[in-house]
Every structure is written in structure tokens, then in C-alpha cells.
Tab-separated table of C-alpha atoms in Angstrom:
chain	number	residue	atom	x	y	z
A	10	MET	CA	143.832	84.686	115.183
A	11	GLU	CA	145.701	87.771	113.435
A	12	SER	CA	143.938	91.208	113.792
A	13	THR	CA	145.411	92.185	110.582
A	14	SER	CA	143.479	89.122	108.638
A	15	VAL	CA	140.462	90.044	110.486
A	16	LEU	CA	140.684	93.451	109.367
A	17	SER	CA	141.559	92.654	105.837
A	18	MET	CA	138.730	90.376	105.424
A	19	PHE	CA	136.137	92.691	107.191
A	20	THR	CA	137.193	95.361	104.577
A	21	PHE	CA	137.119	93.243	101.455
A	22	SER	CA	133.838	91.645	102.476
A	23	PHE	CA	131.986	95.011	103.492
A	24	ALA	CA	133.190	96.737	100.282
A	25	SER	CA	132.001	94.023	97.925
A	26	MET	CA	128.680	93.273	99.958
A	27	PHE	CA	127.831	96.893	100.235
A	28	ALA	CA	128.314	97.479	96.516
A	29	MET	CA	126.305	94.484	95.655
A	30	VAL	CA	123.499	94.898	98.211
A	31	ASN	CA	123.298	98.662	97.372
A	32	PRO	CA	120.868	99.629	100.479
A	33	ILE	CA	120.876	103.544	99.349
A	34	GLY	CA	119.724	102.381	95.726
A	35	MET	CA	117.541	99.831	96.962
A	36	THR	CA	115.712	102.365	99.190
A	37	PRO	CA	113.250	103.572	96.822
A	38	VAL	CA	112.144	99.813	95.947
A	39	PHE	CA	111.604	99.071	99.809
A	40	LEU	CA	109.620	102.161	99.914
A	41	GLU	CA	107.311	101.257	96.734
A	42	GLN	CA	106.912	97.489	98.000
A	43	THR	CA	105.736	98.723	101.529
A	44	LYS	CA	103.630	101.997	100.768
A	45	ASP	CA	100.446	100.227	101.888
A	46	ARG	CA	101.974	99.571	105.219
A	47	SER	CA	101.734	101.755	108.189
A	48	VAL	CA	104.878	103.767	109.121
A	49	SER	CA	105.452	101.688	112.250
A	50	GLU	CA	105.138	98.052	110.123
A	51	ARG	CA	107.289	99.836	107.689
A	52	HIS	CA	110.151	100.420	110.400
A	53	LEU	CA	109.697	96.959	111.916
A	54	LEU	CA	109.856	95.408	108.489
A	55	ALA	CA	113.278	97.556	107.872
A	56	TYR	CA	114.421	96.045	110.805
A	57	ARG	CA	113.253	92.428	109.887
A	58	VAL	CA	114.967	92.697	106.344
A	59	ALA	CA	118.430	93.554	108.020
A	60	ALA	CA	117.976	90.590	110.507
A	61	TYR	CA	117.002	88.250	107.877
A	62	GLY	CA	119.709	89.232	105.705
A	63	VAL	CA	122.382	88.767	107.966
A	64	ALA	CA	120.950	85.398	109.011
A	65	LEU	CA	120.858	84.208	105.490
A	66	LEU	CA	124.137	85.516	104.289
A	67	VAL	CA	126.228	84.361	107.166
A	68	LEU	CA	124.362	80.856	106.962
A	69	THR	CA	125.522	81.166	103.448
A	70	LEU	CA	128.913	81.876	104.294
A	71	PHE	CA	129.334	78.853	106.636
A	72	PHE	CA	126.960	76.273	104.863
A	73	GLY	CA	125.688	77.502	101.482
A	74	SER	CA	128.179	75.417	99.315
A	75	TYR	CA	127.145	72.281	100.915
A	76	VAL	CA	123.724	73.126	100.736
A	77	LEU	CA	124.078	73.803	96.967
A	78	GLN	CA	125.768	70.383	96.506
A	79	PHE	CA	123.083	68.717	98.514
A	80	PHE	CA	120.229	69.685	96.109
A	81	GLY	CA	122.548	69.236	93.367
A	82	VAL	CA	121.875	73.218	92.388
A	83	SER	CA	124.396	75.293	90.836
A	84	LEU	CA	125.057	78.931	91.634
A	85	ALA	CA	124.214	79.637	87.982
A	86	ASP	CA	120.700	78.281	88.644
A	87	VAL	CA	120.263	80.357	91.571
A	88	GLN	CA	121.460	83.475	89.620
A	89	ILE	CA	118.779	82.817	87.009
A	90	ALA	CA	115.918	82.126	89.411
A	91	GLY	CA	116.918	85.203	91.328
A	92	GLY	CA	117.476	87.595	88.379
A	93	LEU	CA	113.995	86.191	86.742
A	94	PHE	CA	112.212	87.318	90.072
A	95	VAL	CA	114.230	90.567	90.265
A	96	PHE	CA	113.149	91.376	86.427
A	97	TYR	CA	109.474	90.588	87.424
A	98	THR	CA	109.486	92.968	90.527
A	99	ALA	CA	111.225	95.936	88.476
A	100	TRP	CA	108.740	95.204	85.762
A	101	THR	CA	105.813	95.461	88.288
A	102	MET	CA	107.359	98.421	89.508
A	103	LEU	CA	107.623	100.212	86.371
A	104	VAL	CA	104.004	99.296	84.792
A	105	ALA	CA	102.364	100.021	88.300
A	106	SER	CA	99.659	102.788	88.416
A	107	PRO	CA	100.306	105.671	90.724
A	108	ALA	CA	97.227	104.772	92.686
A	109	ARG	CA	95.635	101.607	93.779
A	110	THR	CA	91.699	100.711	94.524
A	111	SER	CA	91.052	99.841	98.135
A	112	ASP	CA	90.101	96.420	96.844
A	113	GLN	CA	93.543	95.742	95.458
A	114	LYS	CA	95.041	97.011	98.524
A	115	GLY	CA	93.221	94.397	100.612
A	116	ARG	CA	94.051	91.844	98.250
A	117	SER	CA	97.664	92.562	98.553
A	118	ASP	CA	97.522	92.719	102.381
A	119	SER	CA	95.930	89.399	102.611
A	120	ILE	CA	98.177	87.530	100.128
A	121	GLY	CA	101.414	89.344	101.162
A	122	GLY	CA	100.807	89.471	105.231
A	123	ASP	CA	104.782	88.610	105.534
A	124	ILE	CA	106.818	90.068	103.041
A	125	ALA	CA	109.733	90.558	104.917
A	126	PHE	CA	111.786	87.601	103.846
A	127	PHE	CA	110.270	87.332	100.657
A	128	PRO	CA	110.509	89.289	98.527
A	129	LEU	CA	112.093	92.316	100.297
A	130	THR	CA	114.984	90.211	101.979
A	131	ILE	CA	115.227	87.604	99.318
A	132	PRO	CA	115.959	88.440	96.208
A	133	ILE	CA	115.439	92.158	96.512
A	134	THR	CA	118.152	93.079	99.323
A	135	ALA	CA	120.044	89.934	99.399
A	136	GLY	CA	119.806	88.541	95.922
A	137	ALA	CA	121.655	86.202	93.554
A	138	GLY	CA	124.439	88.521	93.374
A	139	SER	CA	124.653	88.993	97.371
A	140	LEU	CA	124.583	84.885	97.479
A	141	ALA	CA	127.562	84.982	94.972
A	142	VAL	CA	129.675	87.151	96.839
A	143	THR	CA	129.196	85.469	99.973
A	144	LEU	CA	130.046	82.033	98.663
A	145	SER	CA	133.001	83.547	96.963
A	146	LEU	CA	134.200	84.837	100.637
A	147	SER	CA	133.696	81.310	101.663
A	148	SER	CA	135.953	80.015	98.715
A	149	ARG	CA	138.657	82.565	99.774
A	150	ILE	CA	138.636	81.392	103.365
A	151	ALA	CA	138.563	77.595	102.496
A	152	ARG	CA	141.688	78.504	99.959
A	153	GLY	CA	143.629	79.682	102.913
A	154	ASP	CA	143.730	83.277	101.653
A	155	SER	CA	143.402	84.092	105.660
A	156	HIS	CA	143.175	82.346	108.857
A	157	PRO	CA	139.946	80.343	109.064
A	158	VAL	CA	138.845	81.698	112.212
A	159	ALA	CA	139.872	85.204	111.369
A	160	GLY	CA	138.403	85.111	107.839
A	161	TYR	CA	134.759	83.741	109.041
A	162	VAL	CA	134.901	86.708	111.806
A	163	GLY	CA	136.133	89.483	109.379
A	164	ALA	CA	133.532	88.273	106.974
A	165	THR	CA	130.802	88.254	109.566
A	166	LEU	CA	131.442	91.773	110.705
A	167	GLY	CA	131.467	92.979	107.222
A	168	ILE	CA	127.875	91.258	106.474
A	169	CYS	CA	126.703	92.770	109.659
A	170	LEU	CA	127.854	96.285	109.166
A	171	VAL	CA	126.263	95.929	105.655
A	172	PHE	CA	122.879	95.386	107.085
A	173	ILE	CA	123.109	97.662	109.883
A	174	THR	CA	123.405	100.251	106.952
A	175	VAL	CA	120.366	98.715	104.936
A	176	ALA	CA	118.124	99.195	108.502
A	177	LEU	CA	119.209	102.657	108.991
A	178	CYS	CA	118.183	103.382	104.910
A	179	TYR	CA	114.999	101.408	104.934
A	180	ARG	CA	114.101	103.060	108.503
A	181	PHE	CA	114.305	106.413	107.476
A	182	SER	CA	113.082	105.793	104.094
A	183	ASP	CA	109.617	107.479	104.452
A	184	LYS	CA	111.481	110.562	105.945
A	185	ILE	CA	113.922	110.917	103.325
A	186	PHE	CA	111.467	110.541	100.581
A	187	ALA	CA	108.842	112.866	102.433
A	188	ARG	CA	111.498	115.895	101.941
A	189	VAL	CA	112.286	114.988	98.277
A	190	GLY	CA	108.521	115.273	97.354
A	191	ALA	CA	105.979	112.715	95.541
A	192	ALA	CA	106.934	113.713	91.753
A	193	ALA	CA	110.471	113.433	92.753
A	194	THR	CA	109.914	110.128	94.821
A	195	GLY	CA	107.770	108.711	91.492
A	196	ALA	CA	110.478	109.669	89.384
A	197	ILE	CA	113.275	108.112	91.653
A	198	THR	CA	111.350	104.997	91.961
A	199	ARG	CA	110.894	104.480	88.083
A	200	LEU	CA	114.422	105.255	87.668
A	201	THR	CA	115.401	102.745	90.079
A	202	ALA	CA	113.022	100.154	88.773
A	203	PHE	CA	114.635	100.462	85.400
A	204	LEU	CA	118.179	99.914	86.682
A	205	LEU	CA	116.660	96.965	89.018
A	206	LEU	CA	115.214	95.614	85.408
A	207	ALA	CA	118.907	95.816	83.922
A	208	ILE	CA	120.249	94.028	86.913
A	209	GLY	CA	117.673	91.209	86.663
A	210	VAL	CA	118.972	90.883	83.113
A	211	ALA	CA	122.199	90.672	83.815
A	212	VAL	CA	122.117	88.322	86.646
A	213	THR	CA	120.041	86.197	84.624
A	214	TRP	CA	122.133	86.214	81.341
A	215	ASP	CA	125.226	85.821	83.633
A	216	GLY	CA	123.921	82.287	84.816
A	217	LEU	CA	122.442	81.573	81.387
A	218	LYS	CA	126.351	82.061	80.131
A	219	GLN	CA	127.514	79.654	82.566
A	220	LEU	CA	125.208	76.952	81.887
A	221	ILE	CA	126.013	77.441	77.917
A	222	LEU	CA	129.436	77.301	78.846
A	223	SER	CA	129.381	74.374	80.767
A	224	LEU	CA	127.248	72.454	78.277
A	225	ARG	CA	129.858	73.467	75.617
A	226	ALA	CA	132.777	72.379	77.799
A	227	GLY	CA	130.625	68.761	78.394
């Protein structure tokens, strides 16, 4: 196993995955989705999202293409489904009232008891774009762009480092935005939600384009 191959794949996977996961930009989304939770619950959720994200993407790195083939699901299908849910989440954030009643809060707690995996990990943090990047990393390794062992080690380390960053950003989200102030936090949340809305549209449209092109080719 060549150290240069490990370093090369680590650098490539970290850079591409960090840009797609965007832990800094997703921090307001995490804070908005967990605003009804206590501080200790929010901190625990941050660590669980990071752990789930690493597990999900590392499994995708090794087995994702086989799972998609087994179920007859294309990457375009994953992109459309993930994009639609990201769009729904962003729209909910945009139109949500600043304060909810205690009855609404109780309903959200009873319905969404464990939100760490869905929707906080997938599709908000590790969405269709992250899955696509991970599958492309797997494809690069399979093509022999680097030594297989070095490629998988480098890609796994890159994914782990990205989600360490996710854990830190989400863990300290409350402290960061407590210093920013309520008004600025609301503005940042709305802006992030709008950008997330655009991302949802882009991911969905990219999947639709692939399906349309496949129909034309057929």
C-alpha cells in the first residue's frame, strides 16, 4: 500500500465530500430541526448524526453500487427522492412560524422521537449528493486509479474527517448562534433554507435529466 495513494485519495475524498456535506452551511438547519430539544439532547444528536453519517457513507463506499443493482434502483432515482425531501424540509423551514404552540411541540416530540438518522443524517447531512460522491469514489477505486487498499483507506479517512467536522459544528451550534443573536439567527436560518431549497431543486432536476436522457437514448 503506497502512502502517496492513501494521501491522494484522502485529499480528494475529503475535499469533494466536505464541499457536498457543507457542515458549516448545514449548522443552522440542524439547529432549526432540533430547537425543541434540550441542550444535552442536541449535543447527543450531533454525535449520533456524525456516527450515522460515517457508517452510511463507508457502507455506501464498499457496497452501495451492489445494493442499488440488487433493488434495481438507479442513482437518478436516489437523487430525485433525496432532492424532493430536501425541498420539503427547506420549504417547511421557510414557511414555519417563529414560535409553535406547546401542543405542536408535543406532537413533534411524539412523532419524531429519533430524528438522528432521518431526516438529520439522511437526507439533510448526507443526502443524495453525498451518496453520489461516495459512489463516484468507489468507481474511481474500482477503475484502478489507485491501489485498492490505499484507495479505500484514504476515502474512509476522508469521510471520517468530514464527519468529525460535522460533529463539532453541530455540537457547538447553539453556542455559535447564541452569540449571533435571535434576529440574526432567524435571518441566517431563512437564508440557509432558501439555499437548501435551491439545492433540492438542483438535485431533483439532475436526477430527472438523467432519466430523460436515458429514455431518449432508449
